[in-house]
Amino acid sequence: MTELEYFWNVSPQNVAISETEVHVWRACLEPEEPKLRELSQTLSSDERTKADRFYFERDRNHFIAAHGFLRAILGRYSDMNPAHITFSYSPHGKPLLTWPLENICFNMSHSNGLALYAVTSNRHVGIDVEYVRPMPDAEELAKHFFLPVNMP
């Protein structure tokens, strides 16, 4: 068992959530090919169209995995087939669940092959993940793009 796996529980099949809880899920966006095909089959036609717009296969596969896993997670809260989950979209393009899941709120973030999902009930939620990489030239970049700070 890796250190990361030690801190995460195995996901239950059916879950319920109260208004006082936030559940956090994680997923690797580089599943084996059979799992990627399975996840792809759960996507809506508009999600498949968006996936097909990616130039690089890796980015397309990450999109399919991220949205497929989101559907799988949300299906566990509703005991619904992930392919039957429908979304509406806010004016800014944020996906929202429609009946019978309109009380479930979620957010997802992904970076460098890892996705995090936050799920709660009847309130907005946000989550963010960002890959931190070494930047040996950070000081030179800062000097080039930012003005010096005058400290009193």
PDB file of C-alpha atoms in Angstrom:
ATOM      1  CA  MET A   1       0.000   0.000   0.000  1.00  0.00           C
ATOM      2  CA  THR A   2       1.378   3.393  -0.948  1.00  0.00           C
ATOM      3  CA  GLU A   3       1.400   6.326   1.454  1.00  0.00           C
ATOM      4  CA  LEU A   4      -1.374   8.061  -0.519  1.00  0.00           C
ATOM      5  CA  GLU A   5      -3.586   4.946  -0.514  1.00  0.00           C
ATOM      6  CA  TYR A   6      -3.164   4.663   3.256  1.00  0.00           C
ATOM      7  CA  PHE A   7      -4.991   7.945   3.839  1.00  0.00           C
ATOM      8  CA  TRP A   8      -7.953   7.221   1.508  1.00  0.00           C
ATOM      9  CA  ASN A   9     -10.765   4.794   2.197  1.00  0.00           C
ATOM     10  CA  VAL A  10     -12.038   2.350  -0.396  1.00  0.00           C
ATOM     11  CA  SER A  11     -15.145   3.871  -1.953  1.00  0.00           C
ATOM     12  CA  PRO A  12     -18.515   2.390  -0.979  1.00  0.00           C
ATOM     13  CA  GLN A  13     -21.034   1.454  -3.682  1.00  0.00           C
ATOM     14  CA  ASN A  14     -23.996   3.449  -2.342  1.00  0.00           C
ATOM     15  CA  VAL A  15     -23.526   6.564  -0.285  1.00  0.00           C
ATOM     16  CA  ALA A  16     -25.732   9.150   1.346  1.00  0.00           C
ATOM     17  CA  ILE A  17     -24.766  12.651   2.356  1.00  0.00           C
ATOM     18  CA  SER A  18     -26.205  15.032   4.900  1.00  0.00           C
ATOM     19  CA  GLU A  19     -26.225  18.826   4.698  1.00  0.00           C
ATOM     20  CA  THR A  20     -23.410  18.956   7.268  1.00  0.00           C
ATOM     21  CA  GLU A  21     -20.983  16.796   5.285  1.00  0.00           C
ATOM     22  CA  VAL A  22     -18.624  17.244   2.371  1.00  0.00           C
ATOM     23  CA  HIS A  23     -17.276  14.094   0.765  1.00  0.00           C
ATOM     24  CA  VAL A  24     -13.973  14.259  -1.101  1.00  0.00           C
ATOM     25  CA  TRP A  25     -13.143  11.698  -3.777  1.00  0.00           C
ATOM     26  CA  ARG A  26      -9.964  11.211  -5.799  1.00  0.00           C
ATOM     27  CA  ALA A  27      -9.306   9.454  -9.085  1.00  0.00           C
ATOM     28  CA  CYS A  28      -6.338   8.704 -11.283  1.00  0.00           C
ATOM     29  CA  LEU A  29      -7.067  10.045 -14.769  1.00  0.00           C
ATOM     30  CA  GLU A  30      -4.914   7.434 -16.460  1.00  0.00           C
ATOM     31  CA  PRO A  31      -6.972   4.246 -16.099  1.00  0.00           C
ATOM     32  CA  GLU A  32      -6.292   1.087 -18.104  1.00  0.00           C
ATOM     33  CA  GLU A  33      -7.838   1.038 -21.598  1.00  0.00           C
ATOM     34  CA  PRO A  34     -10.831  -1.210 -20.707  1.00  0.00           C
ATOM     35  CA  LYS A  35     -11.805   1.145 -17.845  1.00  0.00           C
ATOM     36  CA  LEU A  36     -11.395   4.193 -20.098  1.00  0.00           C
ATOM     37  CA  ARG A  37     -13.748   2.618 -22.684  1.00  0.00           C
ATOM     38  CA  GLU A  38     -16.254   1.850 -19.906  1.00  0.00           C
ATOM     39  CA  LEU A  39     -16.121   5.451 -18.653  1.00  0.00           C
ATOM     40  CA  SER A  40     -16.491   6.786 -22.183  1.00  0.00           C
ATOM     41  CA  GLN A  41     -19.735   4.850 -22.611  1.00  0.00           C
ATOM     42  CA  THR A  42     -21.292   6.760 -19.696  1.00  0.00           C
ATOM     43  CA  LEU A  43     -20.668  10.209 -21.215  1.00  0.00           C
ATOM     44  CA  SER A  44     -23.407  12.220 -22.876  1.00  0.00           C
ATOM     45  CA  SER A  45     -23.130  13.044 -26.560  1.00  0.00           C
ATOM     46  CA  ASP A  46     -22.091  16.649 -25.784  1.00  0.00           C
ATOM     47  CA  GLU A  47     -19.345  15.375 -23.434  1.00  0.00           C
ATOM     48  CA  ARG A  48     -18.081  13.024 -26.164  1.00  0.00           C
ATOM     49  CA  THR A  49     -18.085  15.936 -28.622  1.00  0.00           C
ATOM     50  CA  LYS A  50     -16.018  18.021 -26.185  1.00  0.00           C
ATOM     51  CA  ALA A  51     -13.608  15.113 -25.668  1.00  0.00           C
ATOM     52  CA  ASP A  52     -13.138  14.750 -29.424  1.00  0.00           C
ATOM     53  CA  ARG A  53     -12.008  18.382 -29.673  1.00  0.00           C
ATOM     54  CA  PHE A  54      -8.799  17.708 -27.741  1.00  0.00           C
ATOM     55  CA  TYR A  55      -5.779  17.538 -30.014  1.00  0.00           C
ATOM     56  CA  PHE A  56      -3.627  15.389 -27.742  1.00  0.00           C
ATOM     57  CA  GLU A  57      -4.825  11.893 -26.876  1.00  0.00           C
ATOM     58  CA  ARG A  58      -3.613  12.243 -23.274  1.00  0.00           C
ATOM     59  CA  ASP A  59      -5.788  15.356 -22.754  1.00  0.00           C
ATOM     60  CA  ARG A  60      -8.771  13.657 -24.411  1.00  0.00           C
ATOM     61  CA  ASN A  61      -8.342  10.595 -22.180  1.00  0.00           C
ATOM     62  CA  HIS A  62      -8.027  12.768 -19.058  1.00  0.00           C
ATOM     63  CA  PHE A  63     -11.286  14.541 -19.981  1.00  0.00           C
ATOM     64  CA  ILE A  64     -13.076  11.219 -20.548  1.00  0.00           C
ATOM     65  CA  ALA A  65     -11.765   9.793 -17.267  1.00  0.00           C
ATOM     66  CA  ALA A  66     -12.534  12.945 -15.231  1.00  0.00           C
ATOM     67  CA  HIS A  67     -16.115  13.191 -16.477  1.00  0.00           C
ATOM     68  CA  GLY A  68     -16.690   9.443 -16.430  1.00  0.00           C
ATOM     69  CA  PHE A  69     -15.502   9.168 -12.833  1.00  0.00           C
ATOM     70  CA  LEU A  70     -17.684  12.169 -11.903  1.00  0.00           C
ATOM     71  CA  ARG A  71     -20.706  10.344 -13.319  1.00  0.00           C
ATOM     72  CA  ALA A  72     -19.711   7.143 -11.491  1.00  0.00           C
ATOM     73  CA  ILE A  73     -19.408   9.019  -8.191  1.00  0.00           C
ATOM     74  CA  LEU A  74     -22.716  10.835  -8.616  1.00  0.00           C
ATOM     75  CA  GLY A  75     -24.368   7.549  -9.576  1.00  0.00           C
ATOM     76  CA  ARG A  76     -23.421   6.181  -6.161  1.00  0.00           C
ATOM     77  CA  TYR A  77     -25.407   8.943  -4.441  1.00  0.00           C
ATOM     78  CA  SER A  78     -28.512   8.240  -6.487  1.00  0.00           C
ATOM     79  CA  ASP A  79     -28.224   4.531  -7.216  1.00  0.00           C
ATOM     80  CA  MET A  80     -28.547   5.581 -10.873  1.00  0.00           C
ATOM     81  CA  ASN A  81     -26.756   4.311 -13.934  1.00  0.00           C
ATOM     82  CA  PRO A  82     -24.036   6.968 -14.542  1.00  0.00           C
ATOM     83  CA  ALA A  83     -25.061   7.207 -18.210  1.00  0.00           C
ATOM     84  CA  HIS A  84     -28.568   8.325 -17.162  1.00  0.00           C
ATOM     85  CA  ILE A  85     -27.402  11.292 -15.086  1.00  0.00           C
ATOM     86  CA  THR A  86     -28.271  14.579 -16.772  1.00  0.00           C
ATOM     87  CA  PHE A  87     -26.779  18.008 -16.305  1.00  0.00           C
ATOM     88  CA  SER A  88     -27.968  21.509 -16.961  1.00  0.00           C
ATOM     89  CA  TYR A  89     -25.458  24.336 -17.212  1.00  0.00           C
ATOM     90  CA  SER A  90     -25.193  27.698 -15.466  1.00  0.00           C
ATOM     91  CA  PRO A  91     -24.680  30.838 -17.592  1.00  0.00           C
ATOM     92  CA  HIS A  92     -20.944  30.412 -16.919  1.00  0.00           C
ATOM     93  CA  GLY A  93     -20.951  26.770 -18.080  1.00  0.00           C
ATOM     94  CA  LYS A  94     -20.793  25.128 -14.647  1.00  0.00           C
ATOM     95  CA  PRO A  95     -22.616  21.775 -14.726  1.00  0.00           C
ATOM     96  CA  LEU A  96     -25.540  21.339 -12.341  1.00  0.00           C
ATOM     97  CA  LEU A  97     -27.487  18.186 -11.639  1.00  0.00           C
ATOM     98  CA  THR A  98     -31.109  17.891 -12.656  1.00  0.00           C
ATOM     99  CA  TRP A  99     -33.888  15.773 -11.200  1.00  0.00           C
ATOM    100  CA  PRO A 100     -33.704  13.565  -9.138  1.00  0.00           C
ATOM    101  CA  LEU A 101     -30.324  14.801  -7.921  1.00  0.00           C
ATOM    102  CA  GLU A 102     -30.826  18.564  -7.817  1.00  0.00           C
ATOM    103  CA  ASN A 103     -29.993  18.681  -4.090  1.00  0.00           C
ATOM    104  CA  ILE A 104     -26.532  17.177  -4.678  1.00  0.00           C
ATOM    105  CA  CYS A 105     -23.860  19.827  -5.284  1.00  0.00           C
ATOM    106  CA  PHE A 106     -20.384  19.038  -6.532  1.00  0.00           C
ATOM    107  CA  ASN A 107     -17.168  20.449  -7.863  1.00  0.00           C
ATOM    108  CA  MET A 108     -14.154  18.868  -9.499  1.00  0.00           C
ATOM    109  CA  SER A 109     -10.581  19.840 -10.196  1.00  0.00           C
ATOM    110  CA  HIS A 110      -7.826  17.977 -11.993  1.00  0.00           C
ATOM    111  CA  SER A 111      -4.146  18.425 -12.635  1.00  0.00           C
ATOM    112  CA  ASN A 112      -1.352  16.211 -13.935  1.00  0.00           C
ATOM    113  CA  GLY A 113      -3.426  13.022 -14.029  1.00  0.00           C
ATOM    114  CA  LEU A 114      -5.131  13.398 -10.643  1.00  0.00           C
ATOM    115  CA  ALA A 115      -8.734  14.481 -10.091  1.00  0.00           C
ATOM    116  CA  LEU A 116     -10.414  15.551  -6.863  1.00  0.00           C
ATOM    117  CA  TYR A 117     -14.184  15.755  -6.445  1.00  0.00           C
ATOM    118  CA  ALA A 118     -16.151  17.424  -3.629  1.00  0.00           C
ATOM    119  CA  VAL A 119     -19.777  16.421  -3.066  1.00  0.00           C
ATOM    120  CA  THR A 120     -22.256  17.921  -0.623  1.00  0.00           C
ATOM    121  CA  SER A 121     -25.965  18.565  -0.247  1.00  0.00           C
ATOM    122  CA  ASN A 122     -27.895  21.817  -0.786  1.00  0.00           C
ATOM    123  CA  ARG A 123     -24.901  24.187  -0.749  1.00  0.00           C
ATOM    124  CA  HIS A 124     -22.125  25.329  -3.038  1.00  0.00           C
ATOM    125  CA  VAL A 125     -18.785  23.612  -2.736  1.00  0.00           C
ATOM    126  CA  GLY A 126     -15.392  24.075  -4.326  1.00  0.00           C
ATOM    127  CA  ILE A 127     -12.208  22.063  -4.559  1.00  0.00           C
ATOM    128  CA  ASP A 128      -8.870  22.649  -6.231  1.00  0.00           C
ATOM    129  CA  VAL A 129      -5.782  20.601  -6.970  1.00  0.00           C
ATOM    130  CA  GLU A 130      -2.645  21.844  -8.670  1.00  0.00           C
ATOM    131  CA  TYR A 131       0.517  20.020  -9.601  1.00  0.00           C
ATOM    132  CA  VAL A 132       3.484  21.733  -7.962  1.00  0.00           C
ATOM    133  CA  ARG A 133       6.618  21.479 -10.002  1.00  0.00           C
ATOM    134  CA  PRO A 134      10.114  22.806  -9.377  1.00  0.00           C
ATOM    135  CA  MET A 135      10.865  26.121 -11.081  1.00  0.00           C
ATOM    136  CA  PRO A 136      14.587  26.768 -10.890  1.00  0.00           C
ATOM    137  CA  ASP A 137      14.130  29.926 -12.984  1.00  0.00           C
ATOM    138  CA  ALA A 138      11.326  31.377 -10.815  1.00  0.00           C
ATOM    139  CA  GLU A 139      13.422  34.280  -9.551  1.00  0.00           C
ATOM    140  CA  GLU A 140      14.501  35.279 -13.069  1.00  0.00           C
ATOM    141  CA  LEU A 141      10.890  35.056 -14.291  1.00  0.00           C
ATOM    142  CA  ALA A 142       9.750  37.253 -11.405  1.00  0.00           C
ATOM    143  CA  LYS A 143      12.430  39.840 -12.157  1.00  0.00           C
ATOM    144  CA  HIS A 144      11.379  39.906 -15.794  1.00  0.00           C
ATOM    145  CA  PHE A 145       7.600  40.208 -15.266  1.00  0.00           C
ATOM    146  CA  PHE A 146       7.162  42.002 -11.928  1.00  0.00           C
ATOM    147  CA  LEU A 147       8.240  45.346 -10.535  1.00  0.00           C
ATOM    148  CA  PRO A 148      10.335  45.415  -7.374  1.00  0.00           C
ATOM    149  CA  VAL A 149       8.455  46.016  -4.145  1.00  0.00           C
ATOM    150  CA  ASN A 150       9.511  49.143  -2.248  1.00  0.00           C
ATOM    151  CA  MET A 151       9.490  48.276   1.415  1.00  0.00           C
ATOM    152  CA  PRO A 152       9.448  51.157   3.947  1.00  0.00           C
TER     153      PRO A 152
END
